[in-house]
Amino acid sequence: MTTTLNRESLLKAYRSMRTIREFEERVHTDFATGEIPGFVHLYAGEEASATGVCMHLTGTDYIASTHRGHGHCIAKGVDPVGMMAEIWGKATGTCKGKGGSMHIADLSVGMLGANGIVGGGGPLICGTALAAKIRGTKDVGVCFFGDGASNQGTIFEAMNLAAVWKLPAIFVAENNGYAEATSSKYSVPCENIADRAPAFGMPGVIVDGFDFFAVHQAAGEAIKRAREGGGPTLLEVKLSRYYGHFEGDQQTYRAPGEVQRLRETKDCLLQFRRRVTADGEITNEQLDAIDREVKTLIDDSVVRAKADPKPAAAELLTDVYVSY
Amino acid sequence: MSAIHTLTMPKWGLSMQEGKVNGWLKKLGDTIAVGEEIVEVESEKIAGAVEASVAGVLRRQSAGEGDVLPVGGLLGIVADADVADAEIDAAVADFMANFTPATGDEEDAGPSPEKIEVGGKKLRYLKLGVGGSERGREVGEPMILIHGFGGDLNNWLFNHAALAVDREVYALDLPGHGESSKDVGEGSLGALAAAVTGFMDAVGIESAHLVGHSMGGAVSLTVAAAAPERVRSLTLIASAGLGEDINGAYIDGFVAAGDRRALKPLLTELFADPALVTRQLVDDMLKYKRLEGVGDALRTLAGSLFENGRQATVLRETAARFGKPVLVIWGADDRIIPAAHAQGLTAPVLVEVLPKQGHMLQMEAANEVNRLIGRFLG
Amino acid sequence: MARKITYQQAINEALDQEMARDASVIIMGEDNAGGAGAPGEEDAWGGVLGVTKGLFHKYPGRVLDTPISESGYVGAAVGAACNGLRPVAELMFVDFIGVCFDQIYNQAAKFRYMFGGKAQTPVVIRAMYGAGFRAAAQHSQCLYNMFTHIPGLKVVVPSNPYDAKGLLIQSIRDNDPVIFLEHKVLYTMEGDVPEESYTVPFGEANVVREGDDVTIVAFGRMVNQALLAAAALQKQGIHCEVIDPRTTSPLDEDTILESVEKTGRLVVVDESTPRCSMASDIAGLVAQKAFGALKAPIEPVTAPHVPVPFSDALEDLYVPSPAAVEAAVIRVKEYR
């Protein structure tokens, strides 16, 4: 399969995926020490999805994310340093330490928030897409959701509304096989989530979520159609998460060796490296350099997050209303 | 039969349907002269006194303190001392038998405010009384009542009808006020004066007696300076434009006040009797202040006319040299513009300072003010 | 001001004037126009009771009929508010909140706080509420207390046409999510409403009637019940002060407390069921902050702790009546 991406874009894509991976692996390590408060849901393994979709988006396109949102944030351009501080509950965090892992948002880059409510983002993204349509901006809205959310009424309502209003919206179902500890083989009674698309009068596309290039191409077509007034698309990305539903989940519901096998054979970063170095356009050294830079960035973000102050007591009462 | 006069609940303003008796100022059997205040009455908007239109003796107090009566309801009876009690009782019985209060639904067909386009802006006005040509006999020339800063034509509630007995009297909402357009341009006296002359053109008044209260007085003076031929006389009540002093805290506070709590103490400064500042009066003022454009209009006017607690324009010379009748009326205890501004104005300017009165004396001392104006215009 | 229009017309006029003034204002809801996609008339209904009638043709593309899909379109209104519009979404009956509450209380209400003050969500959710239409248990509830409980929401309960217009314009211009609740029985109520645009600020109670004996705090339609009671009580020499808070969030605590400091006696009239209601909220507030002024126990006058019944014989008993208010006032007045 050929790609239309130039070298600069390829390096950008790699950097995005590598940053997500490094970020998540580091949170995984640090969470185990007990220093990170609350709970976190890691995106490691799914990087090609967020990056493959968001590579097509501008700062004024919106995405809505999920409780497993770090990857979407990074791919959409949220600063990882602020994100790390947020996860550590610090005043310097993206949300001043008031949102935490499940609520990282940065509207200035079109990131409408990770979301603690499964399926919560579907209606919201219909709204950003509606605003774009009414204002004639050609922007799109992308709703990321999982196989668990695919069974939520909000997602059905959102897909229906998007089709009724012919909104520039893309519904990206990231099917990682498990809603918490329940397999999608149990909870999704049809073969594929994308099979539901025709019922809403929109195209349904299935794509291999380990293959950045496949996601990138399929997302590109859906987003182009949306920008041109062609209405919504349901894109099912089949992938896997490398860690549990949340950190601390022993994942006893998974097959022994399942994750290890995927990491060794299908990992999106491995596949990407193999492919772009094979045709000589990009060298291993270039990618290694990115790996080092990203590691430095994430290491540094943790050092800063640890040192940064927690929110002042007065912050408890601020930011509830614009005015009250 | 010597006359038996019924004293009835007055109708102050279009919306008044009933009034409460606050207290009798005269006792049963008191002898009463024309113009004397007999009983204090309160509508939901304002309190005031009912005054005797005939001389006689107060023979009955049909309503007691605290009673609520419909407009037109019987307050009491004034009659000569020699009228028999039986006659009076019969008159009361007759009144009661025939009186039917207005339901309020039928929207009593009295005159109501109108709107007219002047220079592309809407001005609201209320006309009472009729002119000579309509009545076929000699009556007074037209009069225009011009309210003050933040006021409107309702400021003349207790004066308008009395002054319109023998002439047509127009009460105007200046630009930025009441229900007139809220565009005040640069907010100068000249712009407001132009609205007044524009209004006169629009309704076909060649010249008129101008009665101005507070800022409306300064507007009247400005009209007199710019177009003296359009002004037959000037009555300046607690007028701006006669000195530099003005209560800057009141002006700034009034412009800024956005709620009842802020506004009420300010409005209290306008009156000698703080009890006159009723809930409804404050509420009506708030309703005005909330209208789109009013905030900007008031800020513009205050900035142009009354910045930093000083009046930008003093027109004492205009008053002194006008050459036509000028009457200046002031409340001695005015807390907005000091009565001292009335000092030093000499004949032919007539000056009347009413003791124990505040800034809104045309409302609080309506009967006295009406009498002074009536006498002034002969 | 001489012009009288109805509560319903006042709401329509507020929407109309704000849509004319600001192109970012859109409205959406089930049959807000009516007739979408059907062979007959467009704008056939203009809202189920005609409140939005006429706006569809006046503002092309800005009056959106929705599928019966409250979670979808209420959430869409919230999302659109995050992306530069000022949507007014109509939830036909507030009872339908059950199928879309998440989009309001977990999403719209919390964005600003969760996102560290970097989001604003200027969305208005309009909804009809209240008993009196024989509409039974799922179309008659009075749920403003539920919204009032949620930080991040503002809650508006206009009791008359003047307030309805000014508060709705304020709601649309406000930068926070606002729940605007319209009592269906009040739609035909007439009152003086200025033709011009104006705003009535939030958190500023209206002292509808002044009096020294007993304070009555009432919400929405209950303000009128309270006024009827106060007029009757006046004839018995009992002077009631009637306070209409106009918004339950923010709440003008000061006006209520000042009044109770003066009267020492409080009746709260609330069409909601009694538990965790505005009646209990106000009672708690006054018990805590004006305890020393109280001369009698606080009397709540509320609906009973039952669903809204259908039969007129029962529904009329359900809604707090002027007679019930009167009786409560007399109880607190005569308390020794």
mmCIF file of C-alpha atoms in Angstrom, chain B residues 14-15 20 66 68 107 113 115 124 178-182 258-261 264 278-280 283-284 286-288 290-294, chain C residues 1-2 4 18 21 162-163 169 173 192 194-201 204-210 234 246 252 254-256 258:
data_model
loop_
_atom_site.group_PDB
_atom_site.id
_atom_site.type_symbol
_atom_site.label_atom_id
_atom_site.label_comp_id
_atom_site.label_asym_id
_atom_site.label_seq_id
_atom_site.Cartn_x
_atom_site.Cartn_y
_atom_site.Cartn_z
ATOM 1 C CA LEU B 14 -52.961 55.451 33.764
ATOM 2 C CA SER B 15 -52.360 52.347 35.777
ATOM 3 C CA LYS B 20 -55.017 53.619 50.116
ATOM 4 C CA GLY B 66 -55.609 52.202 55.885
ATOM 5 C CA VAL B 68 -58.228 50.853 50.148
ATOM 6 C CA GLU B 107 -59.123 50.496 30.101
ATOM 7 C CA PRO B 113 -49.278 58.675 25.610
ATOM 8 C CA LYS B 115 -45.291 58.468 19.958
ATOM 9 C CA ARG B 124 -43.203 59.657 23.533
ATOM 10 C CA GLY B 178 -39.126 56.824 29.340
ATOM 11 C CA GLU B 179 -40.300 55.209 26.142
ATOM 12 C CA SER B 180 -38.528 57.571 23.781
ATOM 13 C CA SER B 181 -35.611 56.460 21.629
ATOM 14 C CA LYS B 182 -32.579 55.711 23.746
ATOM 15 C CA GLY B 258 -28.530 47.962 38.966
ATOM 16 C CA ASP B 259 -30.697 46.659 41.741
ATOM 17 C CA ARG B 260 -33.265 47.712 44.289
ATOM 18 C CA ARG B 261 -30.787 47.732 47.132
ATOM 19 C CA LYS B 264 -33.618 52.854 46.774
ATOM 20 C CA THR B 278 -42.389 53.110 47.435
ATOM 21 C CA ARG B 279 -41.503 49.623 46.285
ATOM 22 C CA GLN B 280 -43.369 50.310 43.032
ATOM 23 C CA ASP B 283 -39.386 48.907 40.643
ATOM 24 C CA ASP B 284 -40.578 51.188 37.849
ATOM 25 C CA LEU B 286 -35.425 49.631 37.664
ATOM 26 C CA LYS B 287 -37.611 48.585 34.759
ATOM 27 C CA TYR B 288 -36.616 51.755 32.956
ATOM 28 C CA ARG B 290 -32.964 47.738 32.385
ATOM 29 C CA LEU B 291 -34.161 48.772 28.925
ATOM 30 C CA GLU B 292 -31.648 48.291 26.157
ATOM 31 C CA GLY B 293 -29.684 51.477 25.616
ATOM 32 C CA VAL B 294 -30.673 53.245 28.819
ATOM 33 C CA MET C 1 -45.351 50.055 28.873
ATOM 34 C CA ALA C 2 -48.996 50.245 28.313
ATOM 35 C CA LYS C 4 -50.097 43.955 27.592
ATOM 36 C CA GLU C 18 -32.235 37.931 20.583
ATOM 37 C CA ARG C 21 -29.659 40.853 17.562
ATOM 38 C CA TYR C 162 -42.338 40.943 32.257
ATOM 39 C CA ASP C 163 -39.892 38.698 34.050
ATOM 40 C CA ILE C 169 -32.922 37.573 27.269
ATOM 41 C CA ARG C 173 -26.764 36.451 26.901
ATOM 42 C CA ASP C 192 -47.206 44.884 30.921
ATOM 43 C CA PRO C 194 -41.951 46.788 27.210
ATOM 44 C CA GLU C 195 -41.575 46.388 23.461
ATOM 45 C CA GLU C 196 -37.902 47.132 23.753
ATOM 46 C CA SER C 197 -35.316 44.613 24.741
ATOM 47 C CA TYR C 198 -34.228 44.462 28.385
ATOM 48 C CA THR C 199 -32.661 42.076 30.807
ATOM 49 C CA VAL C 200 -33.716 41.145 34.311
ATOM 50 C CA PRO C 201 -30.600 40.188 36.278
ATOM 51 C CA GLU C 204 -32.268 39.547 42.338
ATOM 52 C CA ALA C 205 -35.539 38.772 44.042
ATOM 53 C CA ASN C 206 -38.636 40.769 43.281
ATOM 54 C CA VAL C 207 -40.473 42.068 46.328
ATOM 55 C CA VAL C 208 -43.873 41.739 44.732
ATOM 56 C CA ARG C 209 -45.790 43.080 47.692
ATOM 57 C CA GLU C 210 -44.610 44.778 50.849
ATOM 58 C CA GLN C 234 -54.982 42.156 53.849
ATOM 59 C CA ARG C 246 -37.098 34.761 40.175
ATOM 60 C CA ASP C 252 -31.077 36.238 46.441
ATOM 61 C CA ASP C 254 -30.303 38.772 51.311
ATOM 62 C CA THR C 255 -33.766 39.894 50.284
ATOM 63 C CA ILE C 256 -35.335 36.860 51.968
ATOM 64 C CA GLU C 258 -33.938 41.032 55.342
#
